[in-house]
Short mmCIF file of C-alpha atoms and ligand atoms in Angstrom, two decimals:
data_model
loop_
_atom_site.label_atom_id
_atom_site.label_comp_id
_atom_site.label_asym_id
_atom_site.label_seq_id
_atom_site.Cartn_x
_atom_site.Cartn_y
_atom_site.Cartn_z
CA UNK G 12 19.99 -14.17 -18.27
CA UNK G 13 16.59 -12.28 -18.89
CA UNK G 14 13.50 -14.56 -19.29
CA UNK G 15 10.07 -13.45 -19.71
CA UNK G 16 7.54 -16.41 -18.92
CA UNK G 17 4.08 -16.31 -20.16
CA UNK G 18 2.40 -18.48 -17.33
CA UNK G 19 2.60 -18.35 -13.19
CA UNK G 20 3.68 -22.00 -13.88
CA UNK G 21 6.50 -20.94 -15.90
CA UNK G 22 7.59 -18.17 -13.45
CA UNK G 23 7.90 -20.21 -10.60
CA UNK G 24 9.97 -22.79 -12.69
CA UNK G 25 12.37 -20.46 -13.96
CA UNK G 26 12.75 -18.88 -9.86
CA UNK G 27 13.35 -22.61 -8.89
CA UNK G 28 15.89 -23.37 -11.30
CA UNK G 29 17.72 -20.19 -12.10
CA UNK G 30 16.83 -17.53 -8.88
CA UNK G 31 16.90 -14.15 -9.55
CA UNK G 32 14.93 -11.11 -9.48
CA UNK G 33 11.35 -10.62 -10.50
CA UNK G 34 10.56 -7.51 -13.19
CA UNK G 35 7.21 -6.29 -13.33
CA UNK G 36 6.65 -2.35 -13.90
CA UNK G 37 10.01 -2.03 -13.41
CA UNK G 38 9.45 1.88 -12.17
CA UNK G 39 11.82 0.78 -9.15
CA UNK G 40 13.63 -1.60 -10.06
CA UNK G 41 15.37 0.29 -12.65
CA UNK G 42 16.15 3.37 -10.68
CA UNK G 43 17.24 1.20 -7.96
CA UNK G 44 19.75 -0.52 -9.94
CA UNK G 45 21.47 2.94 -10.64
CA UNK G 46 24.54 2.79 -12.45
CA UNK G 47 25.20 -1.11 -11.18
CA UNK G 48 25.29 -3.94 -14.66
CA UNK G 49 22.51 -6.58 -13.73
CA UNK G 50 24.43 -9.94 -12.61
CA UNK G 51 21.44 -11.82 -11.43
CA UNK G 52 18.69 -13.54 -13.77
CA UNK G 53 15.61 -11.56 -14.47
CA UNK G 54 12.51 -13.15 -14.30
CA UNK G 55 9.82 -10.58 -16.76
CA UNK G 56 6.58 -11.03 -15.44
CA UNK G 57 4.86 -8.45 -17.22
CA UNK G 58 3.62 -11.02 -19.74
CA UNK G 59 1.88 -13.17 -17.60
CA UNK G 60 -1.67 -12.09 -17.95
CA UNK G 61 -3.48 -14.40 -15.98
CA UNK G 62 -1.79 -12.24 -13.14
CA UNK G 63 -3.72 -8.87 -14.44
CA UNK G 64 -6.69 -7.44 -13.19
CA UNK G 65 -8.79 -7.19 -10.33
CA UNK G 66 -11.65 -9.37 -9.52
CA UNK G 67 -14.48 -9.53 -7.15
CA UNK G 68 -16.79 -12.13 -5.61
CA UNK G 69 -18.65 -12.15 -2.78
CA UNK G 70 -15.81 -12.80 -0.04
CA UNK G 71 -13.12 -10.92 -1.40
CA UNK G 72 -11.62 -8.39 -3.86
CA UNK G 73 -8.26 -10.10 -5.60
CA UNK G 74 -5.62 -7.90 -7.35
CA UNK G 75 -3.34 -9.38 -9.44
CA UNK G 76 0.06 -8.60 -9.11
CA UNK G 77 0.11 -7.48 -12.71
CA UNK G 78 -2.58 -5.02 -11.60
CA UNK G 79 -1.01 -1.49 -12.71
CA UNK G 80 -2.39 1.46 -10.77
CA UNK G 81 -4.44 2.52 -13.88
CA UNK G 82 -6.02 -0.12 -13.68
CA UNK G 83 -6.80 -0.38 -10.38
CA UNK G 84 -8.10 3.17 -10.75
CA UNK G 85 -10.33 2.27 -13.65
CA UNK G 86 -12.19 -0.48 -11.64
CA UNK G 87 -15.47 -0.19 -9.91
CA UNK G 88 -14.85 -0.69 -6.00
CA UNK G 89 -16.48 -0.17 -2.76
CA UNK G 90 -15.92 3.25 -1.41
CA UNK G 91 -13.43 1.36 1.44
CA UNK G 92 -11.48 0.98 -1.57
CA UNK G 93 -11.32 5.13 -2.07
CA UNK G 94 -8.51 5.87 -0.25
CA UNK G 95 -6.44 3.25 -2.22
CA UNK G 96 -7.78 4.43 -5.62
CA UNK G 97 -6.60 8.41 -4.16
CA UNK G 98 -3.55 6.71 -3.46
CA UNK G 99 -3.23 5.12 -7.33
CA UNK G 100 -3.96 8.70 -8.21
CA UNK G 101 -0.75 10.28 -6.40
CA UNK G 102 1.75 7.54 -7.00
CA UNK G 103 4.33 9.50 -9.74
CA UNK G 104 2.44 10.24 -12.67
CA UNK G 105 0.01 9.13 -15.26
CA UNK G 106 3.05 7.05 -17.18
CA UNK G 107 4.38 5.39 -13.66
CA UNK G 108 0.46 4.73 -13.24
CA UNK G 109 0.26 2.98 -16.39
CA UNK G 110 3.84 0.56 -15.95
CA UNK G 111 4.04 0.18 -12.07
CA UNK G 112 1.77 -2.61 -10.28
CA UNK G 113 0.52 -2.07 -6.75
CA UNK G 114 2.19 -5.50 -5.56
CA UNK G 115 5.53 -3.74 -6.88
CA UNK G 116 4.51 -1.10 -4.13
CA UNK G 117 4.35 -3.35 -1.70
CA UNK G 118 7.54 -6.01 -2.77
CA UNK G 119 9.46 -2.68 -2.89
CA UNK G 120 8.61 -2.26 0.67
CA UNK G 121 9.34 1.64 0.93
CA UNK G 122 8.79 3.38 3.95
CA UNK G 123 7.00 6.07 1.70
CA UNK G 124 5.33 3.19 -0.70
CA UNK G 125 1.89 5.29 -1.04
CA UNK G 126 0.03 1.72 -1.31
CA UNK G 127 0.99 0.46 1.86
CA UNK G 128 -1.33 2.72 4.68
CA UNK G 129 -4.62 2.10 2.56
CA UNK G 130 -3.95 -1.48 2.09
CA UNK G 131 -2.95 -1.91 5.93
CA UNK G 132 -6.53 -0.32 6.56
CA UNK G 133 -8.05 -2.87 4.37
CA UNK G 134 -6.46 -5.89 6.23
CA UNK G 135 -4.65 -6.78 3.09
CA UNK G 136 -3.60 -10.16 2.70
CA UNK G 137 -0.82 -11.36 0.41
CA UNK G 138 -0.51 -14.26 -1.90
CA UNK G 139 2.70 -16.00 -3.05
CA UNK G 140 3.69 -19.10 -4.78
CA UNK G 141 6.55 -20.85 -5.61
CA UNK G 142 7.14 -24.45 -6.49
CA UNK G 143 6.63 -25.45 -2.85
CA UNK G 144 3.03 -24.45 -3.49
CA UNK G 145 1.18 -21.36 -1.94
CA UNK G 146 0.85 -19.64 0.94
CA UNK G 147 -0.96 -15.96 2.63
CA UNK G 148 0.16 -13.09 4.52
CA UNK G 149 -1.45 -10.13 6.14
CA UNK G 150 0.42 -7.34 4.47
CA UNK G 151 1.54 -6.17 8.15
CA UNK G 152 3.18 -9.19 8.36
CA UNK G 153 4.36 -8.94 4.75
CA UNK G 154 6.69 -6.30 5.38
CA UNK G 155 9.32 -6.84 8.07
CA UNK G 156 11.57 -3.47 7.71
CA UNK G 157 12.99 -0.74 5.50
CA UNK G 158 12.70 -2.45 2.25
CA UNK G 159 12.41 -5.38 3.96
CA UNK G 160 9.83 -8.27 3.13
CA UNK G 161 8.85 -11.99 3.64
CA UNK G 162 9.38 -13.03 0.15
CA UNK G 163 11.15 -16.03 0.33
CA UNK G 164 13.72 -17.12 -2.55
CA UNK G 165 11.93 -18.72 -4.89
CA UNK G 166 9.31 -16.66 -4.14
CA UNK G 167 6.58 -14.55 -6.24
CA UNK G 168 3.58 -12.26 -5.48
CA UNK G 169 0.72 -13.65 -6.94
CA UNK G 170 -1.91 -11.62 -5.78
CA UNK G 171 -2.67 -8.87 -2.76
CA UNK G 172 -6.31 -9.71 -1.17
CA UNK G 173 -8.62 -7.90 0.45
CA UNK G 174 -11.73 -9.58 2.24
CA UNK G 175 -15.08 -7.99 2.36
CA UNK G 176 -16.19 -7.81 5.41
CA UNK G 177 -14.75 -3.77 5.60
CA UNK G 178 -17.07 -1.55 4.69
CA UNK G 179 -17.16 2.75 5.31
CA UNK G 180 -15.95 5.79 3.92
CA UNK G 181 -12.32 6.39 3.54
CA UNK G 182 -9.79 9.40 2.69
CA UNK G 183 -6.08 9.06 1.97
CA UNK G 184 -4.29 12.30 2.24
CA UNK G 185 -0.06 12.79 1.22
CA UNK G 186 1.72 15.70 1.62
CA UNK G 187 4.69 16.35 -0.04
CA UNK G 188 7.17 19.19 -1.10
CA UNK G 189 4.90 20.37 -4.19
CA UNK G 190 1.67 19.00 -5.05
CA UNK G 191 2.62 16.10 -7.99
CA UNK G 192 4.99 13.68 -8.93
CA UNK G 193 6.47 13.92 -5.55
CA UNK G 194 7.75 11.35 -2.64
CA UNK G 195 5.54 11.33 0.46
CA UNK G 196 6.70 13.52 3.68
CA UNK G 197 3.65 11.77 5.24
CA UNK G 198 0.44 9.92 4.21
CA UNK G 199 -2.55 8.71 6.32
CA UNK G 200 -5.16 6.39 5.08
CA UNK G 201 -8.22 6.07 7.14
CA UNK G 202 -11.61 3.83 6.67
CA UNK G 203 -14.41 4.75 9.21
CA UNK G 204 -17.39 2.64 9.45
CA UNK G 205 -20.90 3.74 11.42
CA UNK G 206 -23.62 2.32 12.94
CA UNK G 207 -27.52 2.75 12.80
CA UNK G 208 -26.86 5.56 15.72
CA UNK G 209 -24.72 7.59 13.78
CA UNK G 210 -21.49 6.72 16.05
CA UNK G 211 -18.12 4.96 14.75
CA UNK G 212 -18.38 1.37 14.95
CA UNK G 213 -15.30 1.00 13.26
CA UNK G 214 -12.24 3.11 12.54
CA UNK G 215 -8.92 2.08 10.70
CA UNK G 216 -6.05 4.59 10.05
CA UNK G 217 -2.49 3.94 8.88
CA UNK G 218 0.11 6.09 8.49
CA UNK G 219 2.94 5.89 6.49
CA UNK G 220 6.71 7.49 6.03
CA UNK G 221 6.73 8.37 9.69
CA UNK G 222 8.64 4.99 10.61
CA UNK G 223 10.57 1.92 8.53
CA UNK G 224 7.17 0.18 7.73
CA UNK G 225 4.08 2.52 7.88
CA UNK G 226 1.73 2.17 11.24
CA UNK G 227 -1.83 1.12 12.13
CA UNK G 228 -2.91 3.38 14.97
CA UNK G 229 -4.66 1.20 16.72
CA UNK G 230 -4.74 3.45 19.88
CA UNK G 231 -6.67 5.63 18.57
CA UNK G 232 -9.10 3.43 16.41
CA UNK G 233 -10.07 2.15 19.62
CA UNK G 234 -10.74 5.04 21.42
CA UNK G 235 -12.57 6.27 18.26
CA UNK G 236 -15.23 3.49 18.09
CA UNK G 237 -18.79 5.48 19.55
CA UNK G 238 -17.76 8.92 19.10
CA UNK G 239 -20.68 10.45 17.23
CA UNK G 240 -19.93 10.43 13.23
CA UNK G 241 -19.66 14.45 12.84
CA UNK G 242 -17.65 17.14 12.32
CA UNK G 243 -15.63 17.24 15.15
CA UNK G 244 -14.32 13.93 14.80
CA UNK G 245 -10.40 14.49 13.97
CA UNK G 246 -10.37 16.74 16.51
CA UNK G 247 -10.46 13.32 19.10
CA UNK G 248 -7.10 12.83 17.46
CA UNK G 249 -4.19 13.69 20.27
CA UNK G 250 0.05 14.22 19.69
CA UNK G 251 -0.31 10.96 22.27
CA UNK G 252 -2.02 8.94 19.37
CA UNK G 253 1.18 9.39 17.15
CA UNK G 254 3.31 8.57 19.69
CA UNK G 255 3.89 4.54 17.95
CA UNK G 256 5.77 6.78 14.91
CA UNK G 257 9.20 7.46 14.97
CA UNK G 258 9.71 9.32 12.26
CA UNK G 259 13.35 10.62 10.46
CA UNK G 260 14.88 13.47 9.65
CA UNK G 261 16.24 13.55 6.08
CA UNK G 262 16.27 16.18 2.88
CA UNK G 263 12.26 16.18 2.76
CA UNK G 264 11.56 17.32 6.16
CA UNK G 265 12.62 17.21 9.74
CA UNK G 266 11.47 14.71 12.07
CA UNK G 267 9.59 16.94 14.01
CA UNK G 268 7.70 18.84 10.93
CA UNK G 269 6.78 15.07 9.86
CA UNK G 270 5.34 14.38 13.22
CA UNK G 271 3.04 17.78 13.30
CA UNK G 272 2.03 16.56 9.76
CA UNK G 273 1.07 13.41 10.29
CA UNK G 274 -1.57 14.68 13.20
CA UNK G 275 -2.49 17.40 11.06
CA UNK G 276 -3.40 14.65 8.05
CA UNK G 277 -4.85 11.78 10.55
CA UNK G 278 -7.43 14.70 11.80
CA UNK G 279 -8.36 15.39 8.09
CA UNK G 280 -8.61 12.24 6.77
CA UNK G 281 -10.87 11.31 9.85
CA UNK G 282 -13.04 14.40 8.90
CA UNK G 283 -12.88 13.18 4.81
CA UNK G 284 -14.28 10.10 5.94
CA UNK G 285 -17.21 12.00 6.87
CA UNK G 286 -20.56 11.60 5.00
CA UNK G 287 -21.37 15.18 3.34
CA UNK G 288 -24.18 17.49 5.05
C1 FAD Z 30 9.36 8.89 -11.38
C2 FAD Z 30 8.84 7.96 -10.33
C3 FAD Z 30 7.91 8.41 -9.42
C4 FAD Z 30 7.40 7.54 -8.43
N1 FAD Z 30 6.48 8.04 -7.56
C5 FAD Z 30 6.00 7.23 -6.58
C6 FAD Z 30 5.06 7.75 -5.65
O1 FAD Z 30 4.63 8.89 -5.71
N2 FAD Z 30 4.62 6.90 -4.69
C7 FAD Z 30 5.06 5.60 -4.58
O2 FAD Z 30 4.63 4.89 -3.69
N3 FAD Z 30 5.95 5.10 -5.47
C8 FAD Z 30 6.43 5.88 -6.47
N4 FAD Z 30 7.34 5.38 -7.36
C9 FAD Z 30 7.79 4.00 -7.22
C10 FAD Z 30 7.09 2.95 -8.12
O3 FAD Z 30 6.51 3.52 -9.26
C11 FAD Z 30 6.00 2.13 -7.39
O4 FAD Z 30 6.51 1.59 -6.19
C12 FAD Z 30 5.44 1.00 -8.26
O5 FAD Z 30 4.19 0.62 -7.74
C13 FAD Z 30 6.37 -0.20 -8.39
O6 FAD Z 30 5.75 -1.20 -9.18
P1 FAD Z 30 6.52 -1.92 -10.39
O7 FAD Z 30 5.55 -2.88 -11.00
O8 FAD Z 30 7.11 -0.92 -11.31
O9 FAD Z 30 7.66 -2.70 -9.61
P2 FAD Z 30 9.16 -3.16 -10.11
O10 FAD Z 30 9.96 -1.93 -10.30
O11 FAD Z 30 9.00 -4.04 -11.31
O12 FAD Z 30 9.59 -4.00 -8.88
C14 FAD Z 30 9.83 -3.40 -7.61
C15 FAD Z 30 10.41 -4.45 -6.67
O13 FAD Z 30 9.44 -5.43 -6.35
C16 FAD Z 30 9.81 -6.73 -6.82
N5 FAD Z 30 8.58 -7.29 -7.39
C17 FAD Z 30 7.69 -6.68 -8.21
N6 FAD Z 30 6.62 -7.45 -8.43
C18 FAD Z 30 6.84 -8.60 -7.75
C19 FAD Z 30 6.08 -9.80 -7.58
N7 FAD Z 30 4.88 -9.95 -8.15
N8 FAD Z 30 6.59 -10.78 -6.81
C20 FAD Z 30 7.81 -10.62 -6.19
N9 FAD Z 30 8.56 -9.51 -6.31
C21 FAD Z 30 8.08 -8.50 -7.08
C22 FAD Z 30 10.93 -6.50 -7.82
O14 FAD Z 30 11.84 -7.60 -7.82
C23 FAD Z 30 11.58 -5.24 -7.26
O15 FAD Z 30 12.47 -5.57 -6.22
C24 FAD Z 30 7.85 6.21 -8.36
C25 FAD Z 30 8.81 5.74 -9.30
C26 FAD Z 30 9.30 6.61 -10.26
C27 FAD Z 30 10.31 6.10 -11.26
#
């Protein structure tokens, strides 16, 4: 069965009465079928546009979870939102930008989903709905394991939500075998906010592919808060910050070369955050 409703309404209808899987870029959901038939109902949501876009009003910045990464990239945002947009940027390439949604990102619930460490910076919060009615989750809570989430049946992102009470500068950095169209090794996303004094009154970093579900390191955002906003700054960053990851060894790098990158990336992204001299 393959049904492709044109409201939210619809959508959670058709997941009430008939279960199945929810389609939206489809950029993983296809390649993660492999050779398999498709047994279960698909529910299409790429026609439901009242789930596009991103808007913004004075509490909070709301992407829909037909939001492509395009898009996303093509909106005007706060510089917090930088690292996500540099994230948009690197996630496969211009055609994956244009089909795959960043709530796909997150449903998908990769350990080397590019949108997760930016979005666990921002305090991301996610939306869902069903017919029981609706209901929010910090994305940290969202994502419970290695393609694990919260998502009940029934289920469907509506939105991810980001308030906006974070402000700063913010890098996100990936490293990966070549420089394009590539799966993450490692990625850092970092947001650093200052005060009058010119010292860190605020620092939020997240790693990601260096454990099941990617890491705040909250360590070292405390120890970060005062240190004078200069160059200098990623050098605070010690092996004993990292020590939360527990990264794997697997055909893209050892566990060992993905710990040394991860500090090496954390230290830059910390020094990208920087304002320019
Ligand atoms: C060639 C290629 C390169 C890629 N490169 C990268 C990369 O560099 N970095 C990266 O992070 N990812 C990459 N991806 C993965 C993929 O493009 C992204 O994860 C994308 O954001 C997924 O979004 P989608 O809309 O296509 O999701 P889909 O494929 O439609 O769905 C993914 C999963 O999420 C569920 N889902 C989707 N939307 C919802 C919703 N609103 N509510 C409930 N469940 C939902 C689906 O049921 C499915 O299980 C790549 C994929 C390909 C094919």
């Amino acid at each position: 069965m393959y049904l492709r409703p044109g409201t939210l309404g619809e959508a959670v209808e058709a997941l009430a009465a008939h279960g199945g899987r929810v389609l939206s870029g489809g950029t993983d959901f296809f390649p993660t079928l492999g050779d398999r038939p498709l047994r279960e109902p698909v529910i299409d949501i790429s026609g439901i546009g009242e789930l596009a876009g991103v808007s913004v009003t004075a509490n909070e910045i709301r992407i829909g979870a037909r939001t492509t990464w395009s898009t996303l990239v093509a909106t005007p945002l706060p510089r917090a939102f930088d690292a996500l947009k540099a994230a948009a940027r690197e996630v496969g390439s211009i055609q994956i930008q244009n089909a795959g949604t960043v709530a796909g990102n997150l449903c998908n619930a990769s350990p080397a989903a590019d949108g997760v460490p930016p979005l666990f910076a921002l305090d991301a919060v996610v939306e869902l709905r069903s017919t029981a009615g609706e209901r929010h989750l910090p994305l940290e809570e969202f994502i419970t394991g290695y393609r694990k989430t919260a998502i009940r049946p029934g289920e469907l992102v509506t939105a991810i939500i980001v308030p906006r009470t974070i402000e700063g500068r913010s890098a996100f950095l990936k490293l990966g075998a070549r420089r394009y169209l590539v799966i993450s090794i490692a990625m850092v996303a970092a947001i650093v906010e200052s005060d009058r004094d010119g010292r860190v009154s605020q620092a939020r970093i997240a790693v990601g592919a260096c454990s099941a579900v990617a890491q705040r390191l909250r360590a070292l955002e405390q120890d970060l808060v005062g240190a004078p906003i200069g160059s200098g700054l990623g050098n605070r960053v010690t092996r004993e910050h990292l020590t939360s990851l527990t990264p794997i060894g697997d055909v893209r790098a050892t566990a060992e070369y993905r710990r040394d990158a991860a500090l090496t990336l954390v230290r830059r992204a910390l020094d990208a955050c920087l304002p320019e001299s």
